[in-house]
PDB file of C-alpha atoms in Angstrom:
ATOM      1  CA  UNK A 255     -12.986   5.233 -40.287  1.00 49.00           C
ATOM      2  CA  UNK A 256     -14.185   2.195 -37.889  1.00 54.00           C
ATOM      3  CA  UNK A 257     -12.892  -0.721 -38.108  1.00 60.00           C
ATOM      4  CA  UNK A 258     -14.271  -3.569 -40.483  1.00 67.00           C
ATOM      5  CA  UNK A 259     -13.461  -6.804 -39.116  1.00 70.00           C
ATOM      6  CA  UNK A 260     -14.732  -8.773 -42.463  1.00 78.00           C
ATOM      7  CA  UNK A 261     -12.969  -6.189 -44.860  1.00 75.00           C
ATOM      8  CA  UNK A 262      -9.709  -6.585 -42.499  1.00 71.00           C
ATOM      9  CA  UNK A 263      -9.538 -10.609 -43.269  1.00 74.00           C
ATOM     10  CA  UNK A 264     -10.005 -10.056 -46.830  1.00 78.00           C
ATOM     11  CA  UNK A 265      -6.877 -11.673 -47.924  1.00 79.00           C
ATOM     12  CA  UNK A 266      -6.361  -8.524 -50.437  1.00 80.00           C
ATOM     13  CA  UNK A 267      -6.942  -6.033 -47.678  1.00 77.00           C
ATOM     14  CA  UNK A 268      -4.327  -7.651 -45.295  1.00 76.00           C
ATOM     15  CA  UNK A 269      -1.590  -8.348 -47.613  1.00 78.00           C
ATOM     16  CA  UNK A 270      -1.577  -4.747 -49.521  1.00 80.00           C
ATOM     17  CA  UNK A 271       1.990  -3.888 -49.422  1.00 76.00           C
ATOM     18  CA  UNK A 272       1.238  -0.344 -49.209  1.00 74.00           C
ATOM     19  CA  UNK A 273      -1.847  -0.022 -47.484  1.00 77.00           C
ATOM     20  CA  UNK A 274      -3.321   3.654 -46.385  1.00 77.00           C
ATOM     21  CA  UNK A 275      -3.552   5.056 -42.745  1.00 78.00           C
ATOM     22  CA  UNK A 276      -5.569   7.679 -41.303  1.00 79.00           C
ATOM     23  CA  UNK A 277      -4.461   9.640 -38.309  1.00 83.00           C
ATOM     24  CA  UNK A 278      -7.290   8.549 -35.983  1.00 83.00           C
ATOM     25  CA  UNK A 279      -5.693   5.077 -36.534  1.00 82.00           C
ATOM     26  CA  UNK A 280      -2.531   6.452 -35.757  1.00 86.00           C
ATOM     27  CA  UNK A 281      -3.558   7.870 -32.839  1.00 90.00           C
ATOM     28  CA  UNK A 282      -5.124   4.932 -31.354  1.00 89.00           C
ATOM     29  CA  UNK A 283      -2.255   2.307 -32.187  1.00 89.00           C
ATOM     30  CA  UNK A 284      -0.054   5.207 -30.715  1.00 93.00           C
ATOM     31  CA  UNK A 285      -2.236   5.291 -27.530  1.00 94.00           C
ATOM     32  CA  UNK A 286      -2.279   1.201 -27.378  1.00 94.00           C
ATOM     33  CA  UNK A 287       1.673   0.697 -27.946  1.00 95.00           C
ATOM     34  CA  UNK A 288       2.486   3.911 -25.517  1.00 96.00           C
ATOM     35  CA  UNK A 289      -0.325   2.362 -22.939  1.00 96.00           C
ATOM     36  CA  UNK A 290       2.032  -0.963 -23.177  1.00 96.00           C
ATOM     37  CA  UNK A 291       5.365   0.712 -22.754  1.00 96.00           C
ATOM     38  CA  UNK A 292       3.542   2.898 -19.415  1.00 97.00           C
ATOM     39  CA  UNK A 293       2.324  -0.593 -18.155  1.00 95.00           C
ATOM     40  CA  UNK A 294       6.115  -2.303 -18.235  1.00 96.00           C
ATOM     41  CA  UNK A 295       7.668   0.305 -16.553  1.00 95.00           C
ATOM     42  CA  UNK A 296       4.944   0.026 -13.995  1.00 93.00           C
ATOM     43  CA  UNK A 297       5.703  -3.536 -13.758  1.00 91.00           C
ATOM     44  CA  UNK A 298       9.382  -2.897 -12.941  1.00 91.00           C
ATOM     45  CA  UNK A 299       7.861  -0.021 -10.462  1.00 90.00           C
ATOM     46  CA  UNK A 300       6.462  -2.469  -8.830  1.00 86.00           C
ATOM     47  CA  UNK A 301       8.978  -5.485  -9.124  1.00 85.00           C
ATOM     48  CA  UNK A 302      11.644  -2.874  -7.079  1.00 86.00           C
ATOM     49  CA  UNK A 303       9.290  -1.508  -4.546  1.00 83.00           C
ATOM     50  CA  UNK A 304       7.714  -5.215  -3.448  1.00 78.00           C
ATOM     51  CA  UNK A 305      10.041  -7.383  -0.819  1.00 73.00           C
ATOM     52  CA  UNK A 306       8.504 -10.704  -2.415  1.00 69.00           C
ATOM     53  CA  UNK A 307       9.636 -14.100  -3.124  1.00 72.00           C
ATOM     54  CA  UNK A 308      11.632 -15.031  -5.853  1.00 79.00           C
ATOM     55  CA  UNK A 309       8.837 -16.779  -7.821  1.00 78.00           C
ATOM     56  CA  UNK A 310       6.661 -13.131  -8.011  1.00 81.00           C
ATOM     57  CA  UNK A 311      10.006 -11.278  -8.933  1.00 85.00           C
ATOM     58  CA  UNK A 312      10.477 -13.349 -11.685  1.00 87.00           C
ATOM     59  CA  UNK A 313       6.656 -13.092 -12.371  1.00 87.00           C
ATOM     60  CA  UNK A 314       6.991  -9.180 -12.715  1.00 89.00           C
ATOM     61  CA  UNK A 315      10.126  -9.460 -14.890  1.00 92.00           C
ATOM     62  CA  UNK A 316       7.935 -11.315 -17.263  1.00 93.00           C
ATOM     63  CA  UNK A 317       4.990  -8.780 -17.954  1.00 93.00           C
ATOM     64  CA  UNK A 318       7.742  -5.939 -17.760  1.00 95.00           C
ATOM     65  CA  UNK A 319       9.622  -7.789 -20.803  1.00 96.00           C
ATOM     66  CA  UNK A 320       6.441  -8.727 -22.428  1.00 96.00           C
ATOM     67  CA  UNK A 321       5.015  -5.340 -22.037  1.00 96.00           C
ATOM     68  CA  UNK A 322       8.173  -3.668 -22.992  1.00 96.00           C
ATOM     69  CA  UNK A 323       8.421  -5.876 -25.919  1.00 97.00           C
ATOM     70  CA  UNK A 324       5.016  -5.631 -27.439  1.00 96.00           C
ATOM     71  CA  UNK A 325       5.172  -2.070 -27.014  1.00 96.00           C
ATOM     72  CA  UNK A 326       8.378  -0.983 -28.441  1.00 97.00           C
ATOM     73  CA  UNK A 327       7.853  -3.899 -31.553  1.00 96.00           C
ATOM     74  CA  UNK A 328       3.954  -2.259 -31.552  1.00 94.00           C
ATOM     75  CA  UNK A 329       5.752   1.400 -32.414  1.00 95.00           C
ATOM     76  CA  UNK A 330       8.260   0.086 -34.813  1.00 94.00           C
ATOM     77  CA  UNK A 331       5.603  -1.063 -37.097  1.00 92.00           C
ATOM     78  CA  UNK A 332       3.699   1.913 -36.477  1.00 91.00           C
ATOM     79  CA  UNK A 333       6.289   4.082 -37.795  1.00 91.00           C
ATOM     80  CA  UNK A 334       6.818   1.989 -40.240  1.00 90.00           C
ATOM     81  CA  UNK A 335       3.436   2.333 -41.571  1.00 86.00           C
ATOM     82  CA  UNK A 336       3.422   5.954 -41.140  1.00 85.00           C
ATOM     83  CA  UNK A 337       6.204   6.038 -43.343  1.00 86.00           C
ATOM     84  CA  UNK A 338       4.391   3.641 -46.080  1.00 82.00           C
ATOM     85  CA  UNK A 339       7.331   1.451 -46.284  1.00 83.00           C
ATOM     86  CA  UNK A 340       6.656  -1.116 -48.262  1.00 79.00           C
ATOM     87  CA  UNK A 341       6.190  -5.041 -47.097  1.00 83.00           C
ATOM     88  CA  UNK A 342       7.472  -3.492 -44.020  1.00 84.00           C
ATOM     89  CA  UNK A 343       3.961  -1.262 -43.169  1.00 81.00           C
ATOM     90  CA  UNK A 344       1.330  -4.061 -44.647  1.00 83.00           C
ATOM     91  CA  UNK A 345      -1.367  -4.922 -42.051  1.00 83.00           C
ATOM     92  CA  UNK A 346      -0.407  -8.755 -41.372  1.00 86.00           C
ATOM     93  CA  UNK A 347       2.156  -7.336 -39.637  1.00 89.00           C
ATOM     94  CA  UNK A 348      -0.038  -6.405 -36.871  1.00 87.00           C
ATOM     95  CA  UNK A 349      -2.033  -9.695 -36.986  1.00 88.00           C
ATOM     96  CA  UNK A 350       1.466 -11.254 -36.363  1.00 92.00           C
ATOM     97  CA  UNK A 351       1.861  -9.238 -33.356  1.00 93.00           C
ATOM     98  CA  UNK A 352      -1.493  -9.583 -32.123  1.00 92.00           C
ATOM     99  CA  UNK A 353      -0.885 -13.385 -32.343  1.00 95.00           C
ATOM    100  CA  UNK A 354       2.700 -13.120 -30.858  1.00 96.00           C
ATOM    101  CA  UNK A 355       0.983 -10.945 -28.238  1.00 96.00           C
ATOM    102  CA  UNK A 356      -1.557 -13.534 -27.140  1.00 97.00           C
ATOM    103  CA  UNK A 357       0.739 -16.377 -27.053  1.00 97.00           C
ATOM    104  CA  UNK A 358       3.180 -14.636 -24.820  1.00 96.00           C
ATOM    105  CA  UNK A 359       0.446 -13.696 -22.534  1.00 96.00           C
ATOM    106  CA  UNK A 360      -1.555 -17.025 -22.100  1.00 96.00           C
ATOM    107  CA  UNK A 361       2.402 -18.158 -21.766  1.00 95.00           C
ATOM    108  CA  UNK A 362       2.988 -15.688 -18.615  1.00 94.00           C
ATOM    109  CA  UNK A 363      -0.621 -16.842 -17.659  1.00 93.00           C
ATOM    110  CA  UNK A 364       0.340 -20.612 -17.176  1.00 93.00           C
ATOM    111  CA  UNK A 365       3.249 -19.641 -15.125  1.00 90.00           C
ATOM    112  CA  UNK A 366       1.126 -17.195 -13.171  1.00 89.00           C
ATOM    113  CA  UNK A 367      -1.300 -19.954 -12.934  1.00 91.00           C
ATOM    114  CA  UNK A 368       0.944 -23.733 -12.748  1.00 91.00           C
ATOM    115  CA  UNK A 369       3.885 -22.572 -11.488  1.00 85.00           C
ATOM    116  CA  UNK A 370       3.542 -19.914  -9.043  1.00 83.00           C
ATOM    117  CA  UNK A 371       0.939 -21.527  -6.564  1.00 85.00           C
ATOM    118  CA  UNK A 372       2.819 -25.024  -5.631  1.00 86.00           C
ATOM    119  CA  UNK A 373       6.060 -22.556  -5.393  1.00 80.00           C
ATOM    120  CA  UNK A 374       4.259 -20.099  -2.993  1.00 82.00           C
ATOM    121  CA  UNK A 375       3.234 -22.867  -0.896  1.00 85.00           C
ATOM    122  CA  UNK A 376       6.261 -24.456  -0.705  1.00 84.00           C
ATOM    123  CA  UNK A 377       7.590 -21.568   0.524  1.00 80.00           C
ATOM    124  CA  UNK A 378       5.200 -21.262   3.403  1.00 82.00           C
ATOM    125  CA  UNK A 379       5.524 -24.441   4.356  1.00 84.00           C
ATOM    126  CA  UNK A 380       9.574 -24.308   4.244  1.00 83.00           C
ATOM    127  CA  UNK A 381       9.328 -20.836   6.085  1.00 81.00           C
ATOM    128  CA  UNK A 382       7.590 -23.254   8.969  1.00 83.00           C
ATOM    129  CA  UNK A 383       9.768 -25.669   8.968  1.00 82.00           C
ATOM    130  CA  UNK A 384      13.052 -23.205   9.765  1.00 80.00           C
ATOM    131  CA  UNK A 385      11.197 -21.676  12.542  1.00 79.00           C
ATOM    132  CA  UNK A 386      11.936 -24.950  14.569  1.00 78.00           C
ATOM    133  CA  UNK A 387      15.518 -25.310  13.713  1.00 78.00           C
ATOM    134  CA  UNK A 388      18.107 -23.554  15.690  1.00 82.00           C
ATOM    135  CA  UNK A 389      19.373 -20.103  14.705  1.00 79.00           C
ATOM    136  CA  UNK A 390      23.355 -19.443  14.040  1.00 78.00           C
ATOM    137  CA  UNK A 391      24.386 -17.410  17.307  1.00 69.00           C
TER     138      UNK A 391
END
């Protein structure tokens, strides 16, 4: 069944306590979540392998928690709408995530985006200064 985006913001649709699922839905919020969980450890992958700064370690160990996170929380309330618990299972869950989801991200974004650049710079331009001082014998 696709996706109705006006029938999902019907107030009655998104706070049914017990609402239905099909297994194609299943399936793709299974995909989604798993895809998240496959993406943090990648993150971490990465994170070990990469002899970086400090700044772009920490930047790593943000999408790996976030992606972790999102994922893991993304398959508890997938289970618990496979098994139609109620309150627990009803859709607004997932608009919850999906806005917890965005915040975090445009959150890792503006450190990505504010923090990271000045911090990379300064540490060019502090790696250039300590090439002129004298080195411990």
């Amino acid at each position: 069944m696709p996706l109705d985006l006006i029938k999902f913001f019907n107030l009655s649709y998104l706070f049914d306590l017990r609402p239905s699922i099909y297994a194609s839905t299943v399936y793709f919020l299974l995909a989604v979540f798993g895809a998240l969980i496959v993406l943090s450890l990648l993150m971490k992958i990465i994170e070990r392998k990469k002899k970086s700064q400090q700044f772009l370690k920490k930047l790593f160990q943000k999408y790996f928690s976030f992606f972790l996170t999102m994922g893991l929380v993304g398959l508890v309330l997938l289970w618990f709408r496979y098994e139609n618990a109620a309150v627990l299972s009803a859709r607004f869950w997932l608009l919850v995530w999906a806005l917890a989801f965005f915040l975090w991200l445009i959150n890792i974004f503006k450190y990505q985006l504010k923090i990271v650049p000045p911090a990379r710079e300064k540490s060019e331009q502090k790696k250039i200064f300590q090439k002129y001082l004298p080195k411990k014998k």
